[in-house]
Amino acid sequence: GENVEQHPSTLSVQEGDSAVIKCTYSDSASNYFPWYKQELGKRPQLIIDIRSNVGEKKDQRIAVTLNKTAKHFSLHITETQPEDSAVYFCAVSGYSTLTFGKGTMLLVSP
Amino acid sequence: ETGVTQTPRHLVMGMTNKKSLKCEQHLGHNAMYWYKQSAKKPLELMFVYNFKEQTENNSVPSRFSPECPNSSHLFLHLHTLQPEDSALYLCASSQVREAQTDTQYFGPGTRLTVL
């Protein structure tokens, strides 16, 4: 089955800095790569996703890049704000099921 | 948000109790999922229902029994649970099209404590 590795497990940054979270996967047939944000006590919510026919996607301060050859994709958050503090999960899917990474706890200090 | 709802939000039960978790999706999706989320663990997929048919059961113990009466409702029946089953149980739904995965939308979860 699919194996997803996510790094780092925790990430502390100062407000205004950039944050990068990276995931690697094993199944070259995977074609959908969403990122979820989960605030404390709340449900995971999709923040951005990318499909295998695209190399990069951006939405305001958030971007995702995909390298299919190397089988890794990354989440980039620029100009971080304290409200960006949360756990971020990457996921990988080939059809109907998602395999999740273990999550990255992002802490943004004012 | 009302896209995917779950009840109850919190549940405390003894090891000999029988209880059920309920999930309802109002998004017109054709697939529904149960996940278990424990501290310091990734989201673990438990069951998948596609067009009301169970398509995946990830080696989940038989003390967890899913039921999907229609494409909008999903239940997880619990009996004879163990303390290690204490976790957040999340329901999700998505629209599955041929060879194409769409986004999964999560419910708020049920925080389960087994005494």
Tab-separated table of C-alpha atoms in Angstrom:
chain	number	residue	atom	x	y	z
A	1	GLY	CA	0.000	0.000	0.000
A	2	GLU	CA	0.864	3.668	-0.089
A	3	ASN	CA	3.434	4.962	2.395
A	4	VAL	CA	3.505	8.670	3.244
A	5	GLU	CA	6.299	10.323	5.213
A	6	GLN	CA	5.880	13.871	6.527
A	7	HIS	CA	8.570	16.158	7.932
A	8	PRO	CA	9.134	17.900	10.219
A	9	SER	CA	6.876	16.703	13.032
A	10	THR	CA	7.047	20.116	14.699
A	11	LEU	CA	7.968	23.500	13.283
A	12	SER	CA	8.345	26.737	15.221
A	13	VAL	CA	8.642	30.042	13.377
A	14	GLN	CA	8.387	33.741	14.133
A	15	GLU	CA	5.457	35.691	12.786
A	16	GLY	CA	6.229	36.857	9.278
A	17	ASP	CA	8.637	34.019	8.507
A	18	SER	CA	7.977	31.322	5.922
A	19	ALA	CA	7.202	27.699	6.774
A	20	VAL	CA	7.785	24.645	4.604
A	21	ILE	CA	6.446	21.145	5.231
A	22	LYS	CA	7.467	18.230	3.026
A	23	CYS	CA	5.895	14.884	2.249
A	24	THR	CA	7.173	11.915	0.301
A	25	TYR	CA	5.109	9.028	-1.035
A	26	SER	CA	5.773	5.606	-2.484
A	27	ASP	CA	3.131	4.836	-5.123
A	28	SER	CA	3.959	6.454	-8.443
A	29	ALA	CA	0.328	5.971	-9.556
A	30	SER	CA	-0.934	8.425	-6.928
A	31	ASN	CA	-2.506	11.451	-8.554
A	32	TYR	CA	-4.123	13.645	-5.889
A	33	PHE	CA	-2.326	15.467	-3.068
A	34	PRO	CA	-4.382	17.509	-0.591
A	35	TRP	CA	-3.223	19.374	2.495
A	36	TYR	CA	-5.403	19.674	5.579
A	37	LYS	CA	-5.192	22.036	8.540
A	38	GLN	CA	-6.513	20.915	11.909
A	39	GLU	CA	-6.828	23.443	14.697
A	40	LEU	CA	-7.044	22.229	18.276
A	41	GLY	CA	-10.369	20.544	18.926
A	42	LYS	CA	-11.600	21.043	15.372
A	43	ARG	CA	-12.006	18.930	12.260
A	44	PRO	CA	-9.362	18.686	9.521
A	45	GLN	CA	-10.107	21.206	6.786
A	46	LEU	CA	-8.744	21.271	3.271
A	47	ILE	CA	-6.510	24.278	2.638
A	48	ILE	CA	-5.042	23.459	-0.766
A	49	ASP	CA	-4.684	20.514	-3.108
A	50	ILE	CA	-2.843	19.619	-6.285
A	51	ARG	CA	-3.261	16.993	-8.965
A	52	SER	CA	-0.520	15.129	-10.740
A	53	ASN	CA	-0.836	17.090	-13.971
A	54	VAL	CA	0.222	20.312	-12.235
A	55	GLY	CA	3.594	21.191	-10.709
A	56	GLU	CA	2.604	24.108	-8.522
A	57	LYS	CA	-0.515	25.766	-7.168
A	58	LYS	CA	-0.856	28.938	-5.142
A	59	ASP	CA	-3.634	30.469	-3.076
A	60	GLN	CA	-2.682	33.761	-1.430
A	61	ARG	CA	-0.061	32.954	1.241
A	62	ILE	CA	-0.231	29.195	0.667
A	63	ALA	CA	1.400	27.214	-2.131
A	64	VAL	CA	1.978	23.564	-2.898
A	65	THR	CA	4.681	22.177	-5.166
A	66	LEU	CA	4.782	18.653	-6.586
A	67	ASN	CA	7.744	16.716	-7.946
A	68	LYS	CA	6.335	13.513	-9.414
A	69	THR	CA	9.719	12.183	-10.461
A	70	ALA	CA	11.077	12.389	-6.932
A	71	LYS	CA	7.661	11.552	-5.423
A	72	HIS	CA	7.518	14.434	-3.014
A	73	PHE	CA	5.357	17.499	-2.508
A	74	SER	CA	5.623	20.447	-0.188
A	75	LEU	CA	3.420	23.023	1.504
A	76	HIS	CA	4.746	26.559	1.635
A	77	ILE	CA	3.235	29.217	3.906
A	78	THR	CA	4.592	32.744	3.560
A	79	GLU	CA	4.200	35.671	5.966
A	80	THR	CA	3.039	33.350	8.729
A	81	GLN	CA	0.562	34.631	11.301
A	82	PRO	CA	-0.306	33.313	14.783
A	83	GLU	CA	-3.625	31.994	13.427
A	84	ASP	CA	-1.638	29.684	11.140
A	85	SER	CA	-0.701	27.692	14.266
A	86	ALA	CA	-2.239	24.232	13.858
A	87	VAL	CA	-1.443	20.674	12.814
A	88	TYR	CA	-1.019	20.242	9.068
A	89	PHE	CA	-1.535	16.886	7.351
A	90	CYS	CA	-0.536	15.921	3.869
A	91	ALA	CA	-2.408	13.139	2.094
A	92	VAL	CA	-1.988	11.062	-1.022
A	93	SER	CA	-4.608	9.298	-3.094
A	94	GLY	CA	-4.788	7.141	-6.173
A	95	TYR	CA	-8.531	6.610	-6.270
A	96	SER	CA	-11.066	6.938	-3.503
A	97	THR	CA	-8.971	6.547	-0.360
A	98	LEU	CA	-6.488	8.934	1.209
A	99	THR	CA	-3.322	7.961	3.055
A	100	PHE	CA	-2.305	10.633	5.526
A	101	GLY	CA	1.065	11.720	6.814
A	102	LYS	CA	1.620	11.854	10.574
A	103	GLY	CA	1.139	15.593	10.727
A	104	THR	CA	3.255	18.663	11.444
A	105	MET	CA	2.521	20.885	14.402
A	106	LEU	CA	3.221	24.462	13.294
A	107	LEU	CA	3.696	27.059	16.021
A	108	VAL	CA	3.843	30.708	14.972
A	109	SER	CA	5.104	33.029	17.681
A	110	PRO	CA	4.072	36.704	17.669
B	1	GLU	CA	-20.626	24.299	9.014
B	2	THR	CA	-23.357	21.812	8.165
B	3	GLY	CA	-21.771	19.811	5.301
B	4	VAL	CA	-20.938	16.751	7.403
B	5	THR	CA	-22.438	16.345	10.852
B	6	GLN	CA	-21.720	13.801	13.565
B	7	THR	CA	-23.508	12.827	16.762
B	8	PRO	CA	-22.816	12.583	19.561
B	9	ARG	CA	-19.868	14.968	19.864
B	10	HIS	CA	-18.701	13.337	23.085
B	11	LEU	CA	-19.298	9.817	24.372
B	12	VAL	CA	-18.149	8.043	27.511
B	13	MET	CA	-18.872	4.340	27.702
B	14	GLY	CA	-17.950	1.298	29.704
B	15	MET	CA	-16.357	-1.740	28.147
B	16	THR	CA	-19.596	-3.698	28.257
B	17	ASN	CA	-21.792	-1.015	26.708
B	18	LYS	CA	-23.195	-0.895	23.178
B	19	LYS	CA	-23.396	2.478	21.475
B	20	SER	CA	-23.579	3.901	17.970
B	21	LEU	CA	-21.981	6.886	16.282
B	22	LYS	CA	-23.910	8.652	13.555
B	23	CYS	CA	-22.706	10.623	10.561
B	24	GLU	CA	-24.762	12.507	7.998
B	25	GLN	CA	-23.542	14.322	4.919
B	26	HIS	CA	-25.513	17.038	3.132
B	27	LEU	CA	-23.171	17.425	0.165
B	28	GLY	CA	-24.651	14.907	-2.254
B	29	HIS	CA	-21.501	12.775	-2.148
B	30	ASN	CA	-21.370	9.079	-3.032
B	31	ALA	CA	-18.609	7.913	-0.696
B	32	MET	CA	-18.308	8.001	3.096
B	33	TYR	CA	-15.473	7.109	5.448
B	34	TRP	CA	-14.724	6.389	9.093
B	35	TYR	CA	-11.331	7.431	10.500
B	36	LYS	CA	-9.775	6.991	13.931
B	37	GLN	CA	-7.509	9.761	15.233
B	38	SER	CA	-5.409	9.014	18.314
B	39	ALA	CA	-2.842	11.222	19.991
B	40	LYS	CA	0.443	11.306	18.106
B	41	LYS	CA	-0.865	9.061	15.319
B	42	PRO	CA	-1.888	9.819	11.780
B	43	LEU	CA	-5.467	9.585	10.682
B	44	GLU	CA	-6.233	5.870	10.396
B	45	LEU	CA	-8.774	4.858	7.785
B	46	MET	CA	-11.205	2.306	9.197
B	47	PHE	CA	-13.977	1.819	6.642
B	48	VAL	CA	-14.929	3.083	3.200
B	49	TYR	CA	-18.372	2.999	1.620
B	50	ASN	CA	-18.698	3.680	-2.088
B	51	PHE	CA	-22.250	3.913	-3.405
B	52	LYS	CA	-23.384	2.327	-0.102
B	53	GLU	CA	-21.133	-0.698	-0.616
B	54	GLN	CA	-18.279	-1.303	1.769
B	55	THR	CA	-15.125	-1.276	-0.295
B	56	GLU	CA	-12.492	-1.214	2.385
B	57	ASN	CA	-12.039	-2.558	5.889
B	58	ASN	CA	-8.558	-1.896	7.168
B	59	SER	CA	-8.235	-4.845	9.540
B	60	VAL	CA	-10.532	-3.221	12.043
B	61	PRO	CA	-11.544	-5.376	15.045
B	62	SER	CA	-15.045	-6.806	14.891
B	63	ARG	CA	-16.079	-4.781	17.942
B	64	PHE	CA	-16.479	-1.948	15.412
B	65	SER	CA	-19.350	-2.549	13.010
B	66	PRO	CA	-20.205	-0.034	10.267
B	67	GLU	CA	-23.560	0.454	8.619
B	68	CYS	CA	-24.430	2.566	5.606
B	69	PRO	CA	-28.200	2.518	4.943
B	70	ASN	CA	-28.000	5.145	2.196
B	71	SER	CA	-25.474	7.486	0.617
B	72	SER	CA	-26.149	10.244	3.165
B	73	HIS	CA	-25.908	8.307	6.417
B	74	LEU	CA	-23.175	6.287	8.034
B	75	PHE	CA	-23.126	4.595	11.427
B	76	LEU	CA	-20.436	3.005	13.520
B	77	HIS	CA	-21.778	0.496	16.026
B	78	LEU	CA	-19.583	-0.086	19.051
B	79	HIS	CA	-19.631	-3.022	21.465
B	80	THR	CA	-17.260	-4.479	24.002
B	81	LEU	CA	-14.682	-1.764	23.408
B	82	GLN	CA	-11.282	-1.528	25.082
B	83	PRO	CA	-9.697	1.521	26.744
B	84	GLU	CA	-7.233	1.765	23.837
B	85	ASP	CA	-10.188	2.456	21.553
B	86	SER	CA	-10.526	5.882	23.160
B	87	ALA	CA	-9.925	8.377	20.365
B	88	LEU	CA	-11.520	10.944	18.101
B	89	TYR	CA	-13.654	9.234	15.452
B	90	LEU	CA	-14.021	11.268	12.305
B	91	CYS	CA	-16.452	10.760	9.486
B	92	ALA	CA	-15.770	12.118	6.008
B	93	SER	CA	-17.451	12.164	2.627
B	94	SER	CA	-16.364	12.769	-0.946
B	95	GLN	CA	-17.524	12.472	-4.515
B	96	VAL	CA	-15.754	9.624	-6.267
B	97	ARG	CA	-15.695	9.745	-10.051
B	98	GLU	CA	-14.113	7.277	-12.421
B	99	ALA	CA	-10.321	7.390	-11.952
B	100	GLN	CA	-10.576	10.703	-10.125
B	101	THR	CA	-10.425	11.446	-6.434
B	102	ASP	CA	-12.156	14.489	-5.025
B	103	THR	CA	-11.655	16.253	-1.747
B	104	GLN	CA	-12.795	14.571	1.439
B	105	TYR	CA	-14.814	16.742	3.805
B	106	PHE	CA	-14.692	15.881	7.486
B	107	GLY	CA	-17.288	16.019	10.203
B	108	PRO	CA	-16.478	17.502	13.630
B	109	GLY	CA	-15.788	14.094	15.127
B	110	THR	CA	-16.959	12.146	18.167
B	111	ARG	CA	-14.585	12.176	21.129
B	112	LEU	CA	-14.913	8.659	22.567
B	113	THR	CA	-13.682	7.658	26.013
B	114	VAL	CA	-13.823	4.012	27.033
B	115	LEU	CA	-13.598	3.414	30.766
